[in-house]
Amino acid sequence: MTEVDLLIVGAGPTGLYAAYYAGFRDLTTAIVDSLPEPGGQVTAMYPEKMIFDVAGFPAVKGRDLVSALVEQADQWKPTYLLGRRAQTLSQVDGRFIVDLDGGVTVSAGAVLISAGIGEFTPRPLTAGDGWLGRGMVHFVPALDVHRDQDVVIVGGGDSAFDWALALHPIATSVTIVHRRAKFRAMPATVRQVTNLGVRIITDAEVTEMIGDDESLRQVTLSVKGEDAPVVLPAQAVVAALGFTADLGPIEAWGLEIDHRSISVDSTMQTARPLVYAAGDVAAYPGKVKLIATGFGEAATAVNNIAVALNPEAHLFPGHSSAAE
Ligand SMILES: Cc1cc2nc3c(=O)[nH]c(=O)nc-3n(C[C@H](O)[C@H](O)[C@H](O)COP(=O)(O)OP(=O)(O)OC[C@H]3O[C@@H](n4cnc5c(N)ncnc54)[C@H](O)[C@@H]3O)c2cc1C
């Protein structure tokens, strides 16, 4: 059993910043996420994109923002429980007990839900059944893994084209395979990828992935208008077919939830005492879902949690610049 002052559910930008702030307030924290990497939507959907509206950064790459947030939070050594979904919330003797899948249990004095738009489930690539982690991925946490590989990217949206741009300089070859002739990705990105000479095969579907236990060697495509299957060398397939998102088990935690958003008051507390919400998942009149908003809400939530856990504590944390 992991015992902490504060359990943070969701390691997106909001949860990571909350972990920093909780440490600054002398609270011990655990941070759980069903994804194997921190960063939430930024890591899963746009790590290579520049973000222009985070205070203090005229422009910051998604991946770099997440690294900086992790570094900032790590000063206080939060316990990361990644690749685990928060399932149930109960209360025993005034403490929250949260069961994660995989048999892990966390006991916490308070809970902050920063679950964003919910847990992501990648849309499956049928031919990739059984290949996840053996050559197939749904997103690319570290580009360098694909250095000198033949990479096949499946999909026609922004993610597929962003991965192509990012992987082209380091991979041996990059091929985009899309089942339609039209793309959902931004035309400017499609143009950029086309101009780089990335091979794009449209009206095509991956029908088989071939390799051995250890690694993938090639993929077979069925292409409209071609009699014979097309075979491509591939040590990696990025199945960028998008994600569905769902609050899942959190819906049953006894909170006020409407359209995947949890109602909170001005302290970010939900309908359940000592359970707070911040970031994309938190709702109140006039809410704007942005990274910047989540940061402010995380600070408000954690400072109020500090007082709720210790009524002698001050709501105002003092200035971090005075800490040295
Ligand atoms: C393509 C794209 C571009 C964007 N560009 C910008 C931009 O330029 N500027 C900007 O401000 N915003 C942008 N956004 C929005 C921004 O990414 C979100 O506002 C931000 O990610 C919200 O952060 P969050 O931490 O609240 O939630 P998320 O980033 O959604 O993180 C929530 C995390 O909670 C986890 N989770 C959910 N349920 C559970 C559970 N039961 N157990 C365990 N883990 C769980 C999820 O796996 C996820 O990792 C963009 C979004 C997209 C999709």
XYZ file of C-alpha atoms and ligand atoms in Angstrom:
377
model
C 0.000 0.000 0.000
C 1.378 3.420 -0.986
C 0.506 6.027 1.683
C 0.601 9.715 0.802
C -0.999 13.030 1.749
C -2.284 13.596 -1.787
C -3.080 11.228 -4.640
C -3.088 12.903 -8.059
C -5.049 11.018 -10.730
C -3.644 11.982 -14.143
C -0.052 12.877 -15.030
C -0.869 15.422 -17.719
C 0.427 19.013 -17.454
C -2.071 19.793 -14.667
C -1.220 16.731 -12.557
C 2.535 17.240 -12.980
C 2.324 20.881 -11.940
C 0.095 19.885 -8.992
C 2.808 17.421 -7.913
C 5.355 20.265 -7.892
C 3.004 22.497 -5.968
C 2.087 19.817 -3.427
C 5.789 19.254 -2.715
C 6.238 23.000 -2.254
C 3.411 22.762 0.328
C 5.190 19.870 2.141
C 2.646 17.298 1.022
C 3.762 13.818 -0.035
C 2.228 12.751 -3.332
C 1.636 9.801 -5.621
C 0.719 10.451 -9.231
C -1.080 7.770 -11.202
C -1.662 7.557 -14.949
C -2.894 4.795 -17.184
C -0.400 5.858 -19.878
C 3.148 4.526 -19.555
C 4.624 8.053 -19.873
C 3.758 11.344 -18.157
C 2.401 14.291 -20.160
C -1.242 13.403 -20.880
C -2.601 14.734 -24.175
C 0.675 16.518 -24.941
C 2.708 13.302 -24.884
C 0.043 11.161 -26.521
C -1.050 13.491 -29.279
C 1.392 16.304 -30.019
C 4.839 15.944 -28.410
C 6.574 17.341 -31.499
C 4.334 20.385 -31.916
C 5.285 23.855 -30.743
C 2.991 25.389 -28.113
C 2.790 29.177 -28.146
C 0.506 30.048 -25.231
C 2.244 28.761 -22.118
C 3.199 31.695 -19.910
C 6.910 32.437 -19.964
C 7.639 30.413 -23.118
C 7.197 32.285 -26.427
C 7.331 28.815 -28.003
C 7.954 25.420 -26.435
C 7.906 21.952 -27.981
C 5.319 19.692 -26.279
C 7.958 17.129 -25.366
C 10.187 19.824 -23.798
C 7.331 21.286 -21.762
C 6.570 17.834 -20.313
C 10.266 17.220 -19.500
C 10.446 20.572 -17.701
C 7.261 19.825 -15.731
C 8.642 16.419 -14.705
C 11.947 18.011 -13.657
C 10.088 20.652 -11.640
C 7.887 18.053 -9.899
C 10.814 15.686 -9.277
C 12.396 18.107 -6.798
C 9.885 16.739 -4.295
C 10.165 13.084 -5.365
C 6.529 12.196 -6.073
C 5.790 8.474 -6.367
C 4.931 7.746 -10.029
C 2.475 4.929 -10.640
C 2.433 4.915 -14.450
C 0.728 2.407 -16.703
C -1.971 2.008 -14.036
C -5.595 3.037 -14.088
C -7.321 4.396 -10.960
C -10.349 2.161 -10.559
C -12.256 2.621 -7.303
C -12.446 5.307 -4.627
C -13.584 4.457 -1.105
C -13.107 5.969 2.353
C -11.896 4.120 5.431
C -11.353 5.930 8.767
C -11.254 9.321 7.032
C -8.634 8.268 4.454
C -9.225 7.658 0.773
C -8.414 4.233 -0.569
C -7.897 4.123 -4.325
C -7.415 0.779 -6.032
C -5.369 0.787 -9.214
C -5.339 -2.043 -11.676
C -2.504 -4.487 -11.158
C -3.409 -4.904 -7.469
C -1.825 -1.629 -6.243
C -3.644 0.365 -3.567
C -3.016 3.963 -2.529
C -4.128 5.489 0.766
C -4.362 9.295 0.703
C -5.672 12.131 2.848
C -7.007 13.924 -0.247
C -7.430 13.210 -3.960
C -6.900 15.587 -6.876
C -8.426 14.412 -10.153
C -6.559 15.847 -13.146
C -7.853 13.233 -15.573
C -8.177 15.608 -18.549
C -10.526 14.298 -21.193
C -10.203 10.847 -19.597
C -8.241 7.739 -20.222
C -7.099 7.292 -23.814
C -7.752 4.075 -25.652
C -5.933 3.893 -28.980
C -8.090 2.959 -31.971
C -6.889 -0.517 -32.896
C -5.064 -1.611 -36.030
C -6.573 -5.022 -36.698
C -3.492 -6.446 -38.440
C -1.424 -5.356 -35.427
C -3.138 -7.755 -33.009
C -0.434 -9.202 -30.751
C 2.281 -6.809 -32.049
C 1.915 -4.044 -29.445
C 5.337 -3.587 -27.822
C 6.929 -5.990 -30.354
C 7.316 -3.503 -33.176
C 3.982 -1.689 -33.047
C 3.347 1.441 -30.968
C 0.478 3.912 -30.811
C 2.642 6.892 -29.947
C 6.362 7.568 -29.810
C 7.665 8.515 -26.361
C 11.330 8.602 -27.476
C 12.190 9.316 -31.109
C 15.644 7.783 -30.863
C 14.218 4.268 -30.508
C 13.401 4.506 -34.225
C 16.818 5.689 -35.380
C 17.933 3.721 -38.484
C 14.641 1.832 -38.678
C 12.189 1.455 -41.536
C 9.053 2.949 -40.019
C 5.529 2.547 -41.373
C 3.037 5.073 -40.001
C -0.619 4.150 -40.351
C -3.159 6.993 -40.367
C -4.035 10.221 -42.134
C -4.463 12.683 -39.257
C -2.215 15.312 -37.670
C -0.471 12.766 -35.441
C 0.505 10.546 -38.384
C 2.001 13.483 -40.284
C 3.669 14.957 -37.174
C 5.377 11.606 -36.471
C 6.509 11.493 -40.116
C 8.120 14.947 -39.794
C 9.809 14.014 -36.526
C 11.053 10.584 -37.623
C 12.154 11.451 -41.170
C 15.575 12.878 -40.150
C 16.579 9.827 -38.087
C 14.812 6.814 -39.612
C 16.149 4.843 -42.578
C 12.752 5.229 -44.254
C 9.337 6.550 -43.322
C 6.174 5.503 -45.171
C 2.663 6.755 -44.425
C -0.137 4.298 -45.172
C -3.683 5.649 -45.206
C -6.876 3.891 -46.117
C -8.406 6.899 -47.865
C -7.175 9.286 -50.536
C -7.904 12.371 -48.391
C -6.152 13.304 -45.146
C -7.524 14.837 -41.940
C -4.118 16.398 -41.208
C -3.550 20.115 -41.786
C -2.798 20.753 -45.486
C 0.379 22.679 -44.586
C 1.772 19.655 -42.699
C 0.799 17.309 -45.534
C 2.679 19.620 -47.935
C 5.732 19.683 -45.676
C 5.824 15.877 -45.455
C 5.269 15.475 -49.206
C 8.062 17.956 -49.975
C 10.456 15.931 -47.815
C 9.881 12.992 -50.140
C 8.213 10.780 -47.522
C 6.469 7.923 -49.327
C 2.691 8.149 -48.915
C 0.527 5.194 -49.941
C -3.196 5.968 -50.020
C -6.263 3.754 -50.436
C -4.223 1.119 -48.648
C -4.583 -1.072 -45.583
C -2.060 -3.057 -43.577
C -3.205 -6.679 -43.864
C -0.338 -8.503 -42.161
C 2.683 -7.861 -39.967
C 5.497 -10.375 -40.278
C 8.504 -11.063 -38.053
C 9.578 -13.320 -35.249
C 9.081 -13.304 -31.454
C 11.670 -10.573 -30.998
C 11.045 -8.170 -33.830
C 9.018 -7.076 -36.777
C 10.524 -7.429 -40.280
C 7.892 -6.350 -42.776
C 4.285 -5.382 -43.361
C 1.997 -6.391 -46.176
C -0.481 -3.926 -47.650
C -3.527 -4.311 -49.758
C -3.644 -1.312 -52.108
C -6.707 -0.375 -54.154
C -6.066 -1.010 -57.844
C -3.029 -3.266 -57.229
C -3.453 -6.982 -57.895
C -0.541 -8.170 -55.779
C 0.007 -7.240 -52.131
C 2.651 -4.559 -51.520
C 5.387 -5.602 -49.076
C 7.358 -2.975 -47.114
C 10.363 -3.525 -44.853
C 9.416 -2.373 -41.350
C 11.049 -2.692 -37.963
C 8.395 -0.385 -36.507
C 4.751 0.417 -37.154
C 3.243 3.531 -35.602
C -0.525 2.974 -35.529
C -1.649 6.632 -35.403
C -5.347 5.988 -35.804
C -6.398 8.300 -32.981
C -7.725 7.707 -29.502
C -11.078 7.490 -27.801
C -11.250 9.091 -24.354
C -13.444 8.103 -21.440
C -13.638 8.989 -17.728
C -14.446 5.313 -17.134
C -14.302 4.280 -13.479
C -14.211 7.913 -12.210
C -17.872 8.227 -13.279
C -18.732 5.986 -10.309
C -16.838 8.016 -7.657
C -19.929 9.878 -6.424
C -19.100 13.231 -8.081
C -21.233 15.645 -10.101
C -20.264 14.830 -13.676
C -21.737 16.249 -16.858
C -20.351 15.545 -20.332
C -17.094 14.081 -18.965
C -16.501 17.163 -16.781
C -16.519 17.264 -12.978
C -18.241 20.226 -11.271
C -16.048 22.101 -8.804
C -16.416 25.160 -6.554
C -13.996 28.111 -6.472
C -11.518 26.077 -4.356
C -11.602 23.320 -7.029
C -13.360 20.974 -4.587
C -15.860 18.543 -6.107
C -19.208 17.552 -4.592
C -17.229 15.173 -2.378
C -15.202 16.751 0.474
C -11.422 16.400 0.082
C -11.798 15.280 -3.534
C -10.663 18.067 -5.863
C -10.455 18.367 -9.654
C -8.326 20.594 -11.904
C -7.399 20.963 -15.565
C -9.501 19.902 -18.545
C -11.687 17.631 -16.395
C -12.836 20.391 -13.996
C -15.962 22.373 -14.870
C -17.432 25.708 -13.721
C -19.141 28.557 -15.565
C -16.749 30.247 -17.974
C -14.202 27.418 -17.982
C -11.553 27.548 -20.732
C -9.682 24.289 -21.352
C -6.028 25.266 -21.763
C -2.711 24.199 -20.259
C -2.381 27.655 -18.669
C -5.792 27.294 -17.003
C -4.847 23.874 -15.603
C -1.682 25.289 -14.010
C -3.648 27.979 -12.159
C -6.298 25.504 -11.072
C -3.642 23.082 -9.807
C -2.152 25.817 -7.603
C -5.600 26.800 -6.279
C -6.549 23.174 -5.592
C -3.292 22.234 -3.846
C -3.243 25.324 -1.615
C -6.816 24.612 -0.544
C -5.963 20.941 -0.011
C -3.019 21.986 2.216
C -5.446 23.892 4.457
C -8.119 21.160 4.352
C -5.529 18.610 5.526
C -4.012 20.949 8.100
C -6.313 23.766 9.268
C -3.293 25.533 10.830
C -1.664 25.922 7.400
C -2.059 29.211 5.524
C -3.978 29.259 2.262
C -1.408 31.564 0.692
C 1.737 29.493 0.240
C 4.252 32.301 0.459
C 6.375 33.104 -2.567
C 8.523 30.344 -4.039
C 11.157 32.999 -4.756
C 11.537 33.458 -0.987
C 12.473 29.794 -0.491
C 16.235 30.258 -1.058
C -3.628 18.348 -30.796
C -3.791 19.209 -29.561
C -3.152 20.441 -29.490
C -3.302 21.235 -28.341
N -2.650 22.454 -28.287
C -2.747 23.213 -27.171
C -2.077 24.481 -27.083
O -1.405 24.927 -28.029
N -2.204 25.195 -25.915
C -2.951 24.767 -24.855
O -3.006 25.438 -23.833
N -3.617 23.574 -24.931
C -3.532 22.796 -26.052
N -4.209 21.609 -26.117
C -5.024 21.200 -24.960
C -4.123 20.701 -23.814
O -3.326 19.617 -24.281
C -4.975 20.283 -22.638
O -5.677 21.416 -22.172
C -4.087 19.728 -21.513
O -3.389 18.577 -21.941
C -4.933 19.388 -20.290
O -4.074 18.884 -19.326
P -4.630 17.951 -18.147
O -3.416 17.596 -17.354
O -5.748 18.647 -17.474
O -5.229 16.656 -18.866
P -4.590 15.574 -19.910
O -3.448 16.161 -20.647
O -5.761 15.092 -20.662
O -4.041 14.446 -18.927
C -4.928 13.644 -18.193
C -4.274 12.319 -17.872
O -5.142 11.584 -16.984
C -5.009 10.213 -17.262
N -6.182 9.491 -16.738
C -7.487 9.712 -17.005
N -8.271 8.859 -16.295
C -7.423 8.090 -15.578
C -7.619 7.015 -14.652
N -8.837 6.574 -14.293
N -6.515 6.427 -14.103
C -5.264 6.851 -14.433
N -5.034 7.866 -15.301
C -6.092 8.478 -15.851
C -4.915 10.162 -18.785
O -4.264 8.957 -19.196
C -4.071 11.416 -19.076
O -2.687 11.108 -19.208
C -4.102 20.786 -27.256
C -4.743 19.541 -27.320
C -4.592 18.761 -28.460
C -5.281 17.411 -28.513
